[in-house]
Tab-separated table of C-alpha atoms and ligand atoms in Angstrom:
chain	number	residue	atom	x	y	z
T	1	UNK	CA	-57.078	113.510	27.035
T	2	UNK	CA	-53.771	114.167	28.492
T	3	UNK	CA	-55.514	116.239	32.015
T	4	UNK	CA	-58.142	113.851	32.547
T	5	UNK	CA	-58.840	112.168	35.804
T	6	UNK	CA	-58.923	108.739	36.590
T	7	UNK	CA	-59.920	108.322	40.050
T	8	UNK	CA	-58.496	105.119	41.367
T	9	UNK	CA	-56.680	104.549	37.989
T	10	UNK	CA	-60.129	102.796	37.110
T	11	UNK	CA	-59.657	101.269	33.430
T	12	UNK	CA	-56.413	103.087	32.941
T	13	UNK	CA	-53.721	101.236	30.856
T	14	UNK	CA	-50.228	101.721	32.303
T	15	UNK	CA	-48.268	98.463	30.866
T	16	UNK	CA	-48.396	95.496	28.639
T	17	UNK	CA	-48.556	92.082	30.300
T	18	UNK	CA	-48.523	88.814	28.714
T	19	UNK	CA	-49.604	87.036	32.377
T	20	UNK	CA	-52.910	87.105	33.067
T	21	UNK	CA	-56.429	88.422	31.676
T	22	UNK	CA	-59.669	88.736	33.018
T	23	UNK	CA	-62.801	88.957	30.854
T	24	UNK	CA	-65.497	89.990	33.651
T	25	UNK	CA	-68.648	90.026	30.588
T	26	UNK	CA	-67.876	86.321	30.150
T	27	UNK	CA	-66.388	84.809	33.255
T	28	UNK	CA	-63.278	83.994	32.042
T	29	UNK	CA	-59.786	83.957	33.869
T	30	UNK	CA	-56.304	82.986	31.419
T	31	UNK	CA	-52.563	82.744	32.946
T	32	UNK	CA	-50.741	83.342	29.381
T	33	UNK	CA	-53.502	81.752	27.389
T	34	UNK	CA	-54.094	78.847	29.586
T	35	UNK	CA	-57.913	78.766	31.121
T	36	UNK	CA	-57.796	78.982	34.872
T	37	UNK	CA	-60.064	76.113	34.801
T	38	UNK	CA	-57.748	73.744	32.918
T	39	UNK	CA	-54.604	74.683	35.047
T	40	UNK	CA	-56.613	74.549	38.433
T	41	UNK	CA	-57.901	71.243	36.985
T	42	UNK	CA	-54.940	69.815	35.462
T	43	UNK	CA	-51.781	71.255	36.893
T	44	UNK	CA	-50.064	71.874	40.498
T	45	UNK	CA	-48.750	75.506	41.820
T	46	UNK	CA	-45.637	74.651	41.194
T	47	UNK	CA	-46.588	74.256	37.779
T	48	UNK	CA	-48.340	77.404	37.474
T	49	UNK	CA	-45.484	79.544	39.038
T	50	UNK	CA	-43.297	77.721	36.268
T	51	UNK	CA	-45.501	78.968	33.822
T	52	UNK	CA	-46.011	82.723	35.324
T	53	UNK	CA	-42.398	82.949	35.689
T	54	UNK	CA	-40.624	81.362	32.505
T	55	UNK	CA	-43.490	81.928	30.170
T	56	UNK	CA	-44.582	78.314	29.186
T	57	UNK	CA	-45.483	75.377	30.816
T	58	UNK	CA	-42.901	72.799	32.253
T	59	UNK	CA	-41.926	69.572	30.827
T	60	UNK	CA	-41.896	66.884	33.438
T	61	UNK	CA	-37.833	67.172	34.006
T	62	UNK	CA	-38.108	70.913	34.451
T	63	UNK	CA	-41.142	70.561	36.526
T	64	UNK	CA	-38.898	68.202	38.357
T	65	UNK	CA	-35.976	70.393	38.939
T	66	UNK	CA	-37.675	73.556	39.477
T	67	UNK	CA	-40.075	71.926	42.262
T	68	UNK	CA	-36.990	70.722	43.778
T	69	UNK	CA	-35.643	73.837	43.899
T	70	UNK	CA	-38.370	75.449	45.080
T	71	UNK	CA	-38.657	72.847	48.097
T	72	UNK	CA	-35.038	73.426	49.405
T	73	UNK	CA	-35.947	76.852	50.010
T	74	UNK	CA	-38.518	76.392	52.545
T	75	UNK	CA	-36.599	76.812	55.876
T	76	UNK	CA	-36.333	80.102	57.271
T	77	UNK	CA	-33.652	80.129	60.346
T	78	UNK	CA	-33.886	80.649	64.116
T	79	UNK	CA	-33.932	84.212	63.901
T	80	UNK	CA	-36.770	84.108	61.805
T	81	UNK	CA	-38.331	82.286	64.036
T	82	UNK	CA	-37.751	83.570	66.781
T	83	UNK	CA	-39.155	87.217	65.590
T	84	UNK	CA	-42.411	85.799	64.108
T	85	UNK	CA	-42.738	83.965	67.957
T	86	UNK	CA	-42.136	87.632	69.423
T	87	UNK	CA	-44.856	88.422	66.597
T	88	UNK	CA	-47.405	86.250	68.020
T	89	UNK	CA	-46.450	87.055	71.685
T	90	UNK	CA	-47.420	90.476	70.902
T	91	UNK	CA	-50.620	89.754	69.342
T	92	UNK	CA	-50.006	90.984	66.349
T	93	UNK	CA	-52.054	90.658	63.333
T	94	UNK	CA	-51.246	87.606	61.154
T	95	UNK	CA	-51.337	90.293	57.214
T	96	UNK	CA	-48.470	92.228	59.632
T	97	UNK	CA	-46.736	89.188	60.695
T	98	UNK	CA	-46.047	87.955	57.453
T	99	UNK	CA	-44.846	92.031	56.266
T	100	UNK	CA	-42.937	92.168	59.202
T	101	UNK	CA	-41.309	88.807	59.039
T	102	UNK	CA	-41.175	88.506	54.923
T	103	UNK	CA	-38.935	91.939	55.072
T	104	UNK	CA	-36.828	90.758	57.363
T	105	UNK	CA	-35.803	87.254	55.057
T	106	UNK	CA	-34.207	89.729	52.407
T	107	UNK	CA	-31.099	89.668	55.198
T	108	UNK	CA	-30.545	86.077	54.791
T	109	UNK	CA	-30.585	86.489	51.078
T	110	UNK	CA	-27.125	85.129	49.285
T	111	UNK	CA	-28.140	87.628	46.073
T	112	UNK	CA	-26.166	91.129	46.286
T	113	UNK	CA	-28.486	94.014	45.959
T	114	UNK	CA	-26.043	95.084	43.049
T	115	UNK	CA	-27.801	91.973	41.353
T	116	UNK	CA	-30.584	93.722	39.802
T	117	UNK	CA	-30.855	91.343	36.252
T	118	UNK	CA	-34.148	89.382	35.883
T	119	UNK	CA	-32.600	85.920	37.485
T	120	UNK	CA	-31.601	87.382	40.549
T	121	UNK	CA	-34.949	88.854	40.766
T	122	UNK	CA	-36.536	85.053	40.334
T	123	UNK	CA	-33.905	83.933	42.515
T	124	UNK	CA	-35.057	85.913	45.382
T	125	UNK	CA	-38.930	85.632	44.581
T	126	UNK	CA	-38.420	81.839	44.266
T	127	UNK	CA	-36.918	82.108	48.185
T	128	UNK	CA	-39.639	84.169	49.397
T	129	UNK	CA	-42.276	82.272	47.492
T	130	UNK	CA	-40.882	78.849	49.213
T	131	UNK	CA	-40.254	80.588	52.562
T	132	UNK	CA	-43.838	82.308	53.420
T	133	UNK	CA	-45.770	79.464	53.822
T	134	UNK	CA	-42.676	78.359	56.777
T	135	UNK	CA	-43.318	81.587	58.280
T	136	UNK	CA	-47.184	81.352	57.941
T	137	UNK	CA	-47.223	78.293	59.949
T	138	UNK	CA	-44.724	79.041	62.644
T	139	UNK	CA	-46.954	81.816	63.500
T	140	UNK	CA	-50.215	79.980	63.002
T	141	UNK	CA	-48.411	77.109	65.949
T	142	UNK	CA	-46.846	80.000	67.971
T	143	UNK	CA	-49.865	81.592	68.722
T	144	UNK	CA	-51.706	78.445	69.540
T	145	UNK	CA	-49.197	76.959	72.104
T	146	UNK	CA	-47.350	74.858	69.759
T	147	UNK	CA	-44.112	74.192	68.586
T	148	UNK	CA	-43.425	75.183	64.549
T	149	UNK	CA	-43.190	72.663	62.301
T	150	UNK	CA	-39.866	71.652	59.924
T	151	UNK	CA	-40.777	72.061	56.359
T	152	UNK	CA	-40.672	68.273	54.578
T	153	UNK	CA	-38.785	68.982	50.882
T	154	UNK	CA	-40.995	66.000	49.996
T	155	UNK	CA	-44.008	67.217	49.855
T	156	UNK	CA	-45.825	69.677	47.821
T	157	UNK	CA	-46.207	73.480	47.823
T	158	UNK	CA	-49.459	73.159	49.034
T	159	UNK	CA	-49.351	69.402	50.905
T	160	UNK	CA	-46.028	70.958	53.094
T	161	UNK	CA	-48.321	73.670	54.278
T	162	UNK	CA	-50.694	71.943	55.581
T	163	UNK	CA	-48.525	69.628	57.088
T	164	UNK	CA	-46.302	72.702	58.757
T	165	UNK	CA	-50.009	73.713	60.132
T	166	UNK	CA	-51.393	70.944	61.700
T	167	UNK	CA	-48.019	68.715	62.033
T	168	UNK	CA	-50.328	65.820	59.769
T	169	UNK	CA	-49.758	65.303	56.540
T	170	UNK	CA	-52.731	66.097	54.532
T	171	UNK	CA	-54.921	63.457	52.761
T	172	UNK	CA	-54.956	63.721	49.066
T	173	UNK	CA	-58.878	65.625	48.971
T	174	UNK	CA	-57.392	68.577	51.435
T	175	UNK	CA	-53.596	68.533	49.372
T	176	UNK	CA	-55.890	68.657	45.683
T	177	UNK	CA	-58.229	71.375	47.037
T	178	UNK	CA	-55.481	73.911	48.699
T	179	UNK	CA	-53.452	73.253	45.641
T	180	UNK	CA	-56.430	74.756	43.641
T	181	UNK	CA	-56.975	77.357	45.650
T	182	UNK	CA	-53.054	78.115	45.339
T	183	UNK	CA	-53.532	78.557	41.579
T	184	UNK	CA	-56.970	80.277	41.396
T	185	UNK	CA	-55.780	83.256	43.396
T	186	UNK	CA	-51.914	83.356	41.666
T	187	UNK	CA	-52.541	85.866	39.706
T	188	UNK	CA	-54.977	88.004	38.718
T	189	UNK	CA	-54.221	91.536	36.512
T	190	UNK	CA	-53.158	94.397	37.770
T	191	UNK	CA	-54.899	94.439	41.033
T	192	UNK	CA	-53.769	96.899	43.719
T	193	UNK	CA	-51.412	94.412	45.133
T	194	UNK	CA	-49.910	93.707	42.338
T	195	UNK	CA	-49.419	97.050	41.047
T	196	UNK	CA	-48.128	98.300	44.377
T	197	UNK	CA	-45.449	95.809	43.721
T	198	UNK	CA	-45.250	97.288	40.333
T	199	UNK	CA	-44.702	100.805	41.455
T	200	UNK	CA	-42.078	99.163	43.922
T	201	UNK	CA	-40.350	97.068	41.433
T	202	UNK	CA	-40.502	100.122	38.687
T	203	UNK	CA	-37.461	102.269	40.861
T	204	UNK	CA	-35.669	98.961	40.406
T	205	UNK	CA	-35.913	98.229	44.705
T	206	UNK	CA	-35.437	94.488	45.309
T	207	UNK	CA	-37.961	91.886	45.138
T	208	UNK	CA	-38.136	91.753	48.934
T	209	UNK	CA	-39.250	95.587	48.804
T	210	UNK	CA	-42.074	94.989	46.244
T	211	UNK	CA	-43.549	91.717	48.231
T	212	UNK	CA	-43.434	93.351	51.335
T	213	UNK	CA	-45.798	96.185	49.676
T	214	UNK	CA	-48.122	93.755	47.653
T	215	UNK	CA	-48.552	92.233	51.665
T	216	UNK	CA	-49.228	96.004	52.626
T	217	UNK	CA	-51.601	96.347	50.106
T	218	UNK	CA	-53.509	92.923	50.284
T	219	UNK	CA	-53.876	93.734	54.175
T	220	UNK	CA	-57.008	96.299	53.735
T	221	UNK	CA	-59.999	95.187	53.653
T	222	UNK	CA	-61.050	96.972	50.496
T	223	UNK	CA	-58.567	93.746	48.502
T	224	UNK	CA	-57.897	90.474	50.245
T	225	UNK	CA	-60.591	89.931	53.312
T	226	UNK	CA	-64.165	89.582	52.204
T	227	UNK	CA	-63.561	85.639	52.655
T	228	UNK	CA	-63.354	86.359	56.009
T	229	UNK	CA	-66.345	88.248	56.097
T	230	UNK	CA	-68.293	85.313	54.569
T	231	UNK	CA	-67.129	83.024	56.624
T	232	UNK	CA	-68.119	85.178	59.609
T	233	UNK	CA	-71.862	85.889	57.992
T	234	UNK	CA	-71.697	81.618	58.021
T	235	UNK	CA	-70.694	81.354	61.614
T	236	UNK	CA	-73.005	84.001	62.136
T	237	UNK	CA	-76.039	82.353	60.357
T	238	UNK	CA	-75.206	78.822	62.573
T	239	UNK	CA	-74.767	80.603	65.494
T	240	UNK	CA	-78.237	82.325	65.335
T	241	UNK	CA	-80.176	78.982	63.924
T	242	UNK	CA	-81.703	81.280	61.306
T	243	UNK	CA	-82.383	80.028	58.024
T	244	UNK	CA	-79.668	81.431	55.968
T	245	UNK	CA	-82.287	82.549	53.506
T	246	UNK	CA	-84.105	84.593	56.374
T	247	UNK	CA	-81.049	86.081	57.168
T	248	UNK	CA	-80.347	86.866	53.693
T	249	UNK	CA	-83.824	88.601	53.289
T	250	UNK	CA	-82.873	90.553	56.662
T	251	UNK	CA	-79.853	91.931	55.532
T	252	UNK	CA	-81.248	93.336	52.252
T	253	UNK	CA	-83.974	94.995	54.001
T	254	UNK	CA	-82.197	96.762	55.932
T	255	UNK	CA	-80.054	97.881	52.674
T	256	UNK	CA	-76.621	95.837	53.739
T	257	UNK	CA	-74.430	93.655	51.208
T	258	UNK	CA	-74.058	89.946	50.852
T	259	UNK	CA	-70.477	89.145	50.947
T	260	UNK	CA	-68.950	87.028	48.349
T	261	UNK	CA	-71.677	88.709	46.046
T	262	UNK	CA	-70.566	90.965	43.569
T	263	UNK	CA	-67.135	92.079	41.625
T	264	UNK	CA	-65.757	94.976	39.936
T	265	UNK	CA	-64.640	93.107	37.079
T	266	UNK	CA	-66.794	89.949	36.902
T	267	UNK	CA	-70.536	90.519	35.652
T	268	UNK	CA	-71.171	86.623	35.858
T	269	UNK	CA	-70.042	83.998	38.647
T	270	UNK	CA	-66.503	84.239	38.930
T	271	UNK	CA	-64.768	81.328	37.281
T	272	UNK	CA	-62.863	80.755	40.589
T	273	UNK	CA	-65.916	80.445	42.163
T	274	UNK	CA	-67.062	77.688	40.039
T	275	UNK	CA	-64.305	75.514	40.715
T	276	UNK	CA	-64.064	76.295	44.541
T	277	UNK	CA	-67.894	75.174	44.711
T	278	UNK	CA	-66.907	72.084	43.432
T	279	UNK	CA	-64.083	71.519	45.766
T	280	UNK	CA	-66.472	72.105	48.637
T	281	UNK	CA	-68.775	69.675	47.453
T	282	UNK	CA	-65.928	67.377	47.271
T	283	UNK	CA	-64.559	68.488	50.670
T	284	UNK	CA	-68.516	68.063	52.390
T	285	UNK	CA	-68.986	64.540	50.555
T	286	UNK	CA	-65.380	63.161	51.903
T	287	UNK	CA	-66.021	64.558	55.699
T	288	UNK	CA	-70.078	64.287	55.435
T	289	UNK	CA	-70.226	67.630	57.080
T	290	UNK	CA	-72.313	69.680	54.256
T	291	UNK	CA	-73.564	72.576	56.452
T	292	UNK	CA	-71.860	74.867	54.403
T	293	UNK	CA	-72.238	73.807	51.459
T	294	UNK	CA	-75.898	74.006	52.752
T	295	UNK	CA	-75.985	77.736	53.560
T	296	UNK	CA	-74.083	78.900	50.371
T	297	UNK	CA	-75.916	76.626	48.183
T	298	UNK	CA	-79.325	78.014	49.669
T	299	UNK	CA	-77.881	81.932	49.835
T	300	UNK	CA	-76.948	81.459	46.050
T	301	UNK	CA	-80.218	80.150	45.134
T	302	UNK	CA	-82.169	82.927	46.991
T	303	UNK	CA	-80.282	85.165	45.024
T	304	UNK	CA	-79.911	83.829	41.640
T	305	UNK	CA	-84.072	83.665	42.045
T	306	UNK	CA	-84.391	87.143	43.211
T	307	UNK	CA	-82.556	88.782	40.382
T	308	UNK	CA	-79.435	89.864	41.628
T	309	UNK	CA	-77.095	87.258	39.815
T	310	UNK	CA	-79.148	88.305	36.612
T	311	UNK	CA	-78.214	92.031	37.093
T	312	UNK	CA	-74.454	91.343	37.653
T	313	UNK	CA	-73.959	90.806	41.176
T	314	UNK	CA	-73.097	87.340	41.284
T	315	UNK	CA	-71.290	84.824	43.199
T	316	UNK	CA	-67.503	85.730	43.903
T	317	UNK	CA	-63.758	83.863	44.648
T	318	UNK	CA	-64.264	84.474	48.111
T	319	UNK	CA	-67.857	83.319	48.655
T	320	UNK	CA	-66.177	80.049	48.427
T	321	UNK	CA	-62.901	80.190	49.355
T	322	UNK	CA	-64.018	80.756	53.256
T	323	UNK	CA	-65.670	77.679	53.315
T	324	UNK	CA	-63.065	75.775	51.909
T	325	UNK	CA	-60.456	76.909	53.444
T	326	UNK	CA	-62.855	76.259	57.175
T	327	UNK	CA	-63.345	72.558	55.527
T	328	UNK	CA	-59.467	72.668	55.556
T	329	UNK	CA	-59.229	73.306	59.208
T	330	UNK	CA	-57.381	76.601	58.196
T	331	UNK	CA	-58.375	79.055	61.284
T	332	UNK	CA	-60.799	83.088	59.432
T	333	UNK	CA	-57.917	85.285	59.977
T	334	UNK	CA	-55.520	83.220	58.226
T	335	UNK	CA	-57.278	83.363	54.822
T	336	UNK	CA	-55.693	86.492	53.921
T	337	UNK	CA	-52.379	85.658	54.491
T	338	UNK	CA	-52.993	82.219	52.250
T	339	UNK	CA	-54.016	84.587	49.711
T	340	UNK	CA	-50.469	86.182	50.221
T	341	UNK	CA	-48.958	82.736	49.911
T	342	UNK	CA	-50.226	81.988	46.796
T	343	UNK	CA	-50.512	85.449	45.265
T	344	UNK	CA	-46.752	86.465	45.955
T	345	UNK	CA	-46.418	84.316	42.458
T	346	UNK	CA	-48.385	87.031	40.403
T	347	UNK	CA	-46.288	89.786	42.162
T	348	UNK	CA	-43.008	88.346	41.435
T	349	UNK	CA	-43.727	87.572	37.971
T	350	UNK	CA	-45.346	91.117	37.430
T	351	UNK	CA	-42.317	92.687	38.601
T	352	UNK	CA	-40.093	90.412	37.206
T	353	UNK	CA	-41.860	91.488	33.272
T	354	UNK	CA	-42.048	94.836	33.970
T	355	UNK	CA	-38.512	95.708	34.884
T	356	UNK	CA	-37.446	93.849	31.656
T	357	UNK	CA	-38.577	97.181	30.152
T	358	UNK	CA	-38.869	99.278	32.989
T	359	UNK	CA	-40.315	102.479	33.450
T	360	UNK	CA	-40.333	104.415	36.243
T	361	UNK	CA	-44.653	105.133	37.618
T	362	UNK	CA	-44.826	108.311	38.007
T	363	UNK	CA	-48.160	109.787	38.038
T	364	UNK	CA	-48.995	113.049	39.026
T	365	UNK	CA	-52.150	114.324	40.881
T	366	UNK	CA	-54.283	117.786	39.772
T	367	UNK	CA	-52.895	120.543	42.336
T	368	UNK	CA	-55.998	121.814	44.324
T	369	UNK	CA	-54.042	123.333	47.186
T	370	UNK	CA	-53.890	126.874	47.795
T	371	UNK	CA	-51.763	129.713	45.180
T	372	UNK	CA	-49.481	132.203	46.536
T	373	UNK	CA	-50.019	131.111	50.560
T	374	UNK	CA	-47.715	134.047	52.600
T	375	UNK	CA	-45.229	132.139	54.346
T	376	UNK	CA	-45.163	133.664	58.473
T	377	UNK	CA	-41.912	132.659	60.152
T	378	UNK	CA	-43.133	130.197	63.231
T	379	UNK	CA	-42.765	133.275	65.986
T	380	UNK	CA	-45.215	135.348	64.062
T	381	UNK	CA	-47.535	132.473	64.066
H	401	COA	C1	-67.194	93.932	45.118
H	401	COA	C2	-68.037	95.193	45.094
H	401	COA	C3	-67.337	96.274	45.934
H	401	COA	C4	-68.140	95.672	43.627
H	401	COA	O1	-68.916	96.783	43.621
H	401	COA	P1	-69.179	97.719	42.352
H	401	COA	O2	-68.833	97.051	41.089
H	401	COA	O3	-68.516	98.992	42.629
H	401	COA	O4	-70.738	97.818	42.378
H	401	COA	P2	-71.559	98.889	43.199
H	401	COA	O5	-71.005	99.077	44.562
H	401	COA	O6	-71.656	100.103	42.322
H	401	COA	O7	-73.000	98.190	43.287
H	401	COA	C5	-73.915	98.131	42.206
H	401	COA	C6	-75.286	97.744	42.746
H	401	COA	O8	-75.267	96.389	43.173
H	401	COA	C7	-75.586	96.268	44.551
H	401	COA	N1	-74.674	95.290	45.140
H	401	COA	C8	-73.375	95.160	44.858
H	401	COA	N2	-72.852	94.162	45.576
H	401	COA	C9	-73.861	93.666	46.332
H	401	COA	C10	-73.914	92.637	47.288
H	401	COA	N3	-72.846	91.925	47.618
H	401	COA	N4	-75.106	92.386	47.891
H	401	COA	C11	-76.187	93.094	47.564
H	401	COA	N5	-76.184	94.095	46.656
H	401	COA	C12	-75.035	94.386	46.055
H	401	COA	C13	-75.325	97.650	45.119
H	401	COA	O9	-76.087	97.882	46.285
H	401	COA	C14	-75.733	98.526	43.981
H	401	COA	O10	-77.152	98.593	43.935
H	401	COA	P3	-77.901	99.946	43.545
H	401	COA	O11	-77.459	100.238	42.147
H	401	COA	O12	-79.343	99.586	43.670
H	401	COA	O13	-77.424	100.958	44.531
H	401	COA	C15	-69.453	94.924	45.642
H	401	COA	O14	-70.122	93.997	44.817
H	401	COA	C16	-69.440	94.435	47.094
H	401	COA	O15	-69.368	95.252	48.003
H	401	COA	N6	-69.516	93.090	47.304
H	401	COA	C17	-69.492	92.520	48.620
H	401	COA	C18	-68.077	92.405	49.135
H	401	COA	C19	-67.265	91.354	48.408
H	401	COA	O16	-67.668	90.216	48.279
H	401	COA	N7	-66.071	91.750	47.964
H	401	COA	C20	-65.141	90.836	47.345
H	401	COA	C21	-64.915	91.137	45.911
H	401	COA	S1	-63.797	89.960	45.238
């Protein structure tokens, strides 16, 4: 019905997509066809943001090329630098750093903004997509006292990052892990991120424009974020020397959510979430530091037992993710932006498909206002 409304756009189709699907009943995550499982399993990000980009999967030379390509992009300039230092200095929030800072590399750009055909569009996104981890981890150092890091075009997507963070290069349990966690949250439907960078991309604006919403978007807490708040319910938990289980039981008697519990889409654990709990197995086995793995292992028990997973509300990305990405060394407010890093891949591509048959969005809201107000000049007021 052409006046209905959809509040929130909930279930509303507004473009075909050959990227990703989500099948919430069942569990199931695909990147054109592939199961999240098998690429998280069996290929790199790189690999991944061949596939979302170009439409298949690379052959060892183009792999080769395109990772190379994607590695000489990585360093961002003085100026760059310099601004996400007066960032930090300021205090400000690491989701508005990386706005703030990712807006500003569309200056350095060698694309005209008269080049509006689909390569210069993956031209630019492949520049931002190698750049935002450098500017992630200039302002992680900044802010801690410490000088940034120099990108090595040796290493991987994800192994360069955490060597830019910590100034170590990463052994090859932390490199695998981050690398998975790279690829389980690249893409992901039309999510509001995404489709903000939709909506961006649809008045043909430049791919800078479009990231720097998706980051806009992610920032609330309503999208990226509830990893944090798991992690903090963790910290929380150890801090108190409850039982986690206690705490659990405390929380739902007086009515309040369990992060990391629950999805809008997925009625069964999330697939991500399967995968993650593995890597955090692997992660407490390799340091022999399992206290998380304790308290989420426990947490999900308690709940599987008392019905919830049963009715729906069951264990999501980000009840994971947190304590990965804590195994990792990576410090809570950081999460979000490393969701940034490795989503910016499904934005790109997104935008990059839909303005290959663009159409404006353009929705319209039902008027509710006021008919026939009497204008009164301001004097008469
Ligand atoms: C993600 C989320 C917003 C999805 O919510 P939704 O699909 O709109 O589901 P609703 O808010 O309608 O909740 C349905 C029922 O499940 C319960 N529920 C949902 N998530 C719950 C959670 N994490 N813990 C306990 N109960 C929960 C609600 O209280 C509600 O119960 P009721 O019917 O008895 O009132 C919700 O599950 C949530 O808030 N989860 C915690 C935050 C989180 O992890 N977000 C990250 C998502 S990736």
């Amino acid at each position: 019905m052409a006046d209905e409304l959809k509040r929130g756009l909930e279930g509303v189709l507004v473009a075909e997509s050959d990227l990703s699907y989500v099948d919430g009943e069942v569990g199931k995550l695909v990147y054109r066809g592939y199961d999240i499982e098998d690429l998280a399993r069996g290929a790199s990000y790189e690999e991944v943001l061949y596939l979302l980009w170009h439409g298949s999967l690379p052959t060892a030379a183009e792999l080769d090329s395109f990772a190379v390509d994607l590695a000489a992009e990585r360093d961002v300039g003085d100026d760059v630098i310099e601004t996400v230092r007066a960032l930090a200095d300021a205090g400000e929030r690491p989701m508005a750093a990386l706005r703030t800072a990712t807006s500003m590399l569309s200056a350095y750009d060698p694309d005209e903004e008269s080049d509006d055909d689909g390569e210069a569009t993956l031209r630019q996104g492949r520049r931002i997509t190698a750049k935002i981890p450098t500017v992630l981890a200039a302002f992680e150092r900044v802010r801690q006292g410490e000088a940034p890091v120099a990108p090595d075009p040796e290493l991987s997507h994800a192994g360069n990052f955490l060597y830019m963070l910590t100034g170590t290069e990463p052994d090859a349990v932390s490199e695998e892990t981050f690398d998975m966690a790279l690829t389980l949250h690249a893409d992901h439907g039309l999510n509001a991120s995404t489709f903000t960078a939709m909506v961006i991309g649809s008045t043909m604006a430049d791919v800078y424009s479009g990231v720097t919403g998706g980051i806009g978007a992610l920032s609330g807490p309503l999208h990226g974020g509830a990893n944090q708040d798991v992690m903090e319910v963790l910290h929380e938990i150890d801090a108190s020397s409850k039982d986690p289980v206690q705490w659990v039981k405390d929380k739902r008697d007086d009515g309040g959510r369990i992060p990391g519990f629950g999805h809008r889409v997925y009625k069964v654990k999330d697939p991500r979430a399967k995968i993650l709990e593995e890597k955090l197995r692997d992660l407490s086995e390799s340091s022999g530091d399992t206290k998380w793995l304790d308290y989420t292992t426990a947490i999900e028990e308690y709940l599987t037992d008392q019905g919830l997973v049963e009715k729906g509300i069951a264990p999501n990305v980000d009840f994971y993710s947190g304590s990965v990405y804590d195994s990792l060394g990576i410090p809570v407010d950081m999460y979000t932006p490393i969701f940034a890093m490795s989503r910016v891949g499904g934005w790109i591509a997104h935008v990059a498909e839909y303005q290959e048959d663009n159409r404006l969005i353009r929705p319209r809201a039902r008027y509710t206002g006021p008919e026939d107000s009497e204008f009164v000049p301001l004097d008469e007021r």
